[in-house]
């Protein structure tokens, strides 16, 4: 047997033979187990020098008090940050700042009074969640240690407690105990903070002889039955017990019951269920299982469990649920809780999260390198969400045996604690793992053998091993394969916009279903109005630093416009990302990064909702779910920009990931102009649309020759009799343009421009962009974070004065859209910090929020006796092939020739010369 397999086997055996004195239980805390609450006032003392054990602090009272459950951060205990917001620097921009920070050992002490009814029987101490290592003393005697961070820490007390006063002491060390990575979201100040304390339920629980250690419910949907597996504590003598009784319930009624004599520490039974109701996102039917150990008519222990009938699988390398295709529309949940710094332990907090995600059309959450508490699973069960849980691991897997043993134990504890939840559908061993994949494959294989109720994967993507699935992967999460990219990050900036593409060529011959990894990551400008929301333990010093920087640079008035323009741009990119995924027949889903902002790793504000799961006003959930929902009408068309000499052709299809075929489908298409006038319409009919995304609805065309001026058209596709509708814009420009006014002098030469301006002429100066020193033009915005990745050429889209007369013949929104792609890619952004504030760009690239430079692509000014338009987008090269550049040049020229061209900003010839010289200067 290999070393890795032997280690896993050793851990499995160890799990079956732990002494009760130090048993860390992984069971659900039900109403029957609440026992004596330990919530309330505790004494505490910081052990900054780690001397408490040597000095036997477990024997001592402490002076100061704190409320548990809670954290030091909640109580305002710890060191305040020493960060300044007076300048933009990396440290202040890394993440939200803890108002009080403490990393180290803390001792907590509480005196309790055990009533006679609870005394003189086995008991356990239950702490629902702790970071990281806990040591327990009761009445000055060591009672156990625990270091699990994904599940409750629970200790069996090795002796029976008498009625009356007792003292419980906890020594909690929130320093990193194992080599799991520096940024795993189970333990990081980047998102969920490294808090010290106890959160969730705290109790002293009676444990009668015959108590249940683990209870599992294995629904069998095709077999119409339930297998119940109950594991009793190994120290109990099963001969002294009597029967195991199980009652299944549905909608408040008992539907089946069975009992069996207990003859061993593990008891199994199968219970038939007539016509089981399925669990999925559409019908999250939940059953209950009441499990009792009974002796002589007395109930010794009870578990009340919740479960659902669902069957996950893989057919033809496509995810399946309950016999039909499953498509995951997911986002990451990275442990971001900006008021507390730790996850909600009650259902209400998770109801907000899942309700927001559902309102944006999602059905899936991936818990990036951490596992949520029971409340999250319970809410997801009730709403029909598919969850991916992960080990607290984000690093290169090595050979540190204590770390490997810890991870194995964490994996089994997660299964034992949360495995009955139908929402627990997917389990990954961590995020972007490297290192020993033999060990990871062995672990996944062992977990699948232990519990086959979900699908497993070795890692959520790997840069070194991510080009093809691993042998033990049930599903495959990646951003690329050995055959190409499977997310837009790799193509949107480099390929001319087209809307017929999908990712089929990159996934040919995959052996398992593919889910795309962390798609999006399009940075959005900070919403500075969000600052006032931070009323808890975290201070948004990063947001405050941005605000102060904008104030100093006289740009604060633009902050809201920056937010909306960058956000609308990001929303468009997310739309195309998602639609390409939906158009790819072999895809089984995507995981966004993200719908919600990420507050760490350099303030990665990539969300369309903020860290509080609240809208930023960029796009509504209703609008987003039109292209991100169970049923989405799709259009396949060649490009975004057309001329009046062309026809518009489109192929319509339907991604139907509902739970049933759609019969007699009628798809209504309509093309309208900006006034709402219908330019063309029709109906496409098919007999049915099956479950999947290979439903062709037919095609249609529209002649564009009768359009007389440049305009954006809206193309809508709706399914008659339903709310399913989607829409797109295309831009149509005249194939032939009138001659420009000879009174406007167009040049690429600064020298020529200065001569003409000195003569009082009107000039359009369009310098050679290859020579300009400005920021490289990129259509896609800053990736992830300009702080985390500081060397990327980074802007955040365009802020456009859409009503400016210079753009009268170039219709546009106030933000980047697909018709700007060619212009942006053939541009250099001018940095205009040296120019006066009276220079207000017509087209303004938005600088990233870490630099906040004044930028421009098109400006206007009076220069001496002349008038100038300066454009750093190439509008002079290959105009017969570059329709958009040709149209923008025409629009600027018409404006420059008109009476309304009267710039108010003033530049001297020397100022212009100095500015252009700086722009042209080559390092």
PDB file of N, CA and C in Angstrom, residues 313-320 325-329 363-364 426 475-476 507 512-516 581 584-590 657 693:
ATOM      1  N   UNK A 313     -25.417  12.890 -11.326  1.00  0.00           N
ATOM      2  CA  UNK A 313     -24.655  11.974 -12.159  1.00  0.00           C
ATOM      3  C   UNK A 313     -24.031  12.660 -13.360  1.00  0.00           C
ATOM      4  N   UNK A 314     -23.490  11.823 -14.236  1.00  0.00           N
ATOM      5  CA  UNK A 314     -22.786  12.257 -15.435  1.00  0.00           C
ATOM      6  C   UNK A 314     -23.251  11.372 -16.577  1.00  0.00           C
ATOM      7  N   UNK A 315     -23.804  11.986 -17.590  1.00  0.00           N
ATOM      8  CA  UNK A 315     -24.174  11.258 -18.801  1.00  0.00           C
ATOM      9  C   UNK A 315     -23.566  11.984 -19.987  1.00  0.00           C
ATOM     10  N   UNK A 316     -22.730  11.292 -20.725  1.00  0.00           N
ATOM     11  CA  UNK A 316     -22.066  11.887 -21.889  1.00  0.00           C
ATOM     12  C   UNK A 316     -21.297  13.151 -21.521  1.00  0.00           C
ATOM     13  N   UNK A 317     -20.637  13.091 -20.374  1.00  0.00           N
ATOM     14  CA  UNK A 317     -19.826  14.208 -19.869  1.00  0.00           C
ATOM     15  C   UNK A 317     -20.655  15.458 -19.608  1.00  0.00           C
ATOM     16  N   UNK A 318     -21.892  15.259 -19.216  1.00  0.00           N
ATOM     17  CA  UNK A 318     -22.782  16.362 -18.854  1.00  0.00           C
ATOM     18  C   UNK A 318     -23.381  16.075 -17.482  1.00  0.00           C
ATOM     19  N   UNK A 319     -23.448  17.106 -16.639  1.00  0.00           N
ATOM     20  CA  UNK A 319     -24.057  16.936 -15.335  1.00  0.00           C
ATOM     21  C   UNK A 319     -25.528  16.584 -15.470  1.00  0.00           C
ATOM     22  N   UNK A 320     -25.979  15.703 -14.593  1.00  0.00           N
ATOM     23  CA  UNK A 320     -27.373  15.275 -14.577  1.00  0.00           C
ATOM     24  C   UNK A 320     -27.912  15.385 -13.156  1.00  0.00           C
ATOM     25  N   UNK A 325     -30.571  16.993 -17.601  1.00  0.00           N
ATOM     26  CA  UNK A 325     -29.377  17.836 -17.528  1.00  0.00           C
ATOM     27  C   UNK A 325     -29.475  18.878 -16.423  1.00  0.00           C
ATOM     28  N   UNK A 326     -28.317  19.110 -15.822  1.00  0.00           N
ATOM     29  CA  UNK A 326     -28.162  20.145 -14.814  1.00  0.00           C
ATOM     30  C   UNK A 326     -27.116  21.136 -15.306  1.00  0.00           C
ATOM     31  N   UNK A 327     -27.478  22.410 -15.302  1.00  0.00           N
ATOM     32  CA  UNK A 327     -26.546  23.468 -15.679  1.00  0.00           C
ATOM     33  C   UNK A 327     -26.397  24.398 -14.489  1.00  0.00           C
ATOM     34  N   UNK A 328     -25.166  24.523 -13.986  1.00  0.00           N
ATOM     35  CA  UNK A 328     -24.895  25.341 -12.817  1.00  0.00           C
ATOM     36  C   UNK A 328     -24.690  26.794 -13.211  1.00  0.00           C
ATOM     37  N   UNK A 329     -25.478  27.661 -12.645  1.00  0.00           N
ATOM     38  CA  UNK A 329     -25.316  29.103 -12.804  1.00  0.00           C
ATOM     39  C   UNK A 329     -24.873  29.618 -11.439  1.00  0.00           C
ATOM     40  N   UNK A 363     -28.378  29.429  -9.366  1.00  0.00           N
ATOM     41  CA  UNK A 363     -28.845  28.223  -8.675  1.00  0.00           C
ATOM     42  C   UNK A 363     -27.719  27.519  -7.918  1.00  0.00           C
ATOM     43  N   UNK A 364     -26.550  28.166  -7.837  1.00  0.00           N
ATOM     44  CA  UNK A 364     -25.353  27.471  -7.360  1.00  0.00           C
ATOM     45  C   UNK A 364     -24.431  28.446  -6.653  1.00  0.00           C
ATOM     46  N   UNK A 426     -21.568  19.088  -4.301  1.00  0.00           N
ATOM     47  CA  UNK A 426     -20.228  19.028  -4.887  1.00  0.00           C
ATOM     48  C   UNK A 426     -19.193  19.291  -3.795  1.00  0.00           C
ATOM     49  N   UNK A 475     -16.203  15.720 -11.785  1.00  0.00           N
ATOM     50  CA  UNK A 475     -16.455  16.896 -12.622  1.00  0.00           C
ATOM     51  C   UNK A 475     -15.169  17.715 -12.626  1.00  0.00           C
ATOM     52  N   UNK A 476     -15.090  18.680 -13.524  1.00  0.00           N
ATOM     53  CA  UNK A 476     -13.814  19.328 -13.853  1.00  0.00           C
ATOM     54  C   UNK A 476     -14.041  20.829 -13.887  1.00  0.00           C
ATOM     55  N   UNK A 507     -13.329  21.839 -25.567  1.00  0.00           N
ATOM     56  CA  UNK A 507     -13.775  20.807 -24.620  1.00  0.00           C
ATOM     57  C   UNK A 507     -14.057  19.469 -25.305  1.00  0.00           C
ATOM     58  N   UNK A 512     -15.425  13.986 -18.359  1.00  0.00           N
ATOM     59  CA  UNK A 512     -16.352  14.324 -17.276  1.00  0.00           C
ATOM     60  C   UNK A 512     -16.935  15.704 -17.537  1.00  0.00           C
ATOM     61  N   UNK A 513     -18.006  16.084 -16.836  1.00  0.00           N
ATOM     62  CA  UNK A 513     -18.602  17.402 -17.037  1.00  0.00           C
ATOM     63  C   UNK A 513     -17.636  18.536 -16.677  1.00  0.00           C
ATOM     64  N   UNK A 514     -17.746  19.635 -17.412  1.00  0.00           N
ATOM     65  CA  UNK A 514     -16.904  20.806 -17.180  1.00  0.00           C
ATOM     66  C   UNK A 514     -17.742  21.956 -16.635  1.00  0.00           C
ATOM     67  N   UNK A 515     -17.194  22.637 -15.639  1.00  0.00           N
ATOM     68  CA  UNK A 515     -17.756  23.863 -15.086  1.00  0.00           C
ATOM     69  C   UNK A 515     -16.647  24.902 -15.145  1.00  0.00           C
ATOM     70  N   UNK A 516     -16.933  26.065 -15.712  1.00  0.00           N
ATOM     71  CA  UNK A 516     -15.863  27.039 -15.913  1.00  0.00           C
ATOM     72  C   UNK A 516     -15.558  27.802 -14.630  1.00  0.00           C
ATOM     73  N   UNK A 581     -21.281  30.574 -22.552  1.00  0.00           N
ATOM     74  CA  UNK A 581     -21.366  29.318 -21.810  1.00  0.00           C
ATOM     75  C   UNK A 581     -22.668  28.597 -22.134  1.00  0.00           C
ATOM     76  N   UNK A 584     -22.651  26.778 -25.455  1.00  0.00           N
ATOM     77  CA  UNK A 584     -21.714  25.670 -25.628  1.00  0.00           C
ATOM     78  C   UNK A 584     -22.394  24.365 -25.238  1.00  0.00           C
ATOM     79  N   UNK A 585     -22.668  23.487 -26.203  1.00  0.00           N
ATOM     80  CA  UNK A 585     -23.456  22.279 -25.889  1.00  0.00           C
ATOM     81  C   UNK A 585     -22.830  21.397 -24.818  1.00  0.00           C
ATOM     82  N   UNK A 586     -21.506  21.377 -24.708  1.00  0.00           N
ATOM     83  CA  UNK A 586     -20.868  20.479 -23.767  1.00  0.00           C
ATOM     84  C   UNK A 586     -20.613  21.053 -22.391  1.00  0.00           C
ATOM     85  N   UNK A 587     -21.074  22.280 -22.145  1.00  0.00           N
ATOM     86  CA  UNK A 587     -20.856  22.890 -20.833  1.00  0.00           C
ATOM     87  C   UNK A 587     -21.888  22.385 -19.827  1.00  0.00           C
ATOM     88  N   UNK A 588     -21.449  22.323 -18.558  1.00  0.00           N
ATOM     89  CA  UNK A 588     -22.378  21.995 -17.470  1.00  0.00           C
ATOM     90  C   UNK A 588     -22.491  23.130 -16.458  1.00  0.00           C
ATOM     91  N   UNK A 589     -21.928  24.275 -16.772  1.00  0.00           N
ATOM     92  CA  UNK A 589     -22.129  25.400 -15.885  1.00  0.00           C
ATOM     93  C   UNK A 589     -20.935  26.319 -15.799  1.00  0.00           C
ATOM     94  N   UNK A 590     -21.108  27.360 -14.993  1.00  0.00           N
ATOM     95  CA  UNK A 590     -20.056  28.352 -14.776  1.00  0.00           C
ATOM     96  C   UNK A 590     -20.116  28.816 -13.329  1.00  0.00           C
ATOM     97  N   UNK A 657     -32.902  24.923 -19.380  1.00  0.00           N
ATOM     98  CA  UNK A 657     -32.441  24.128 -18.252  1.00  0.00           C
ATOM     99  C   UNK A 657     -33.469  24.164 -17.126  1.00  0.00           C
ATOM    100  N   UNK A 693     -29.276  22.784 -24.231  1.00  0.00           N
ATOM    101  CA  UNK A 693     -29.014  24.023 -24.965  1.00  0.00           C
ATOM    102  C   UNK A 693     -28.738  23.759 -26.435  1.00  0.00           C
TER     103      UNK A 693
END
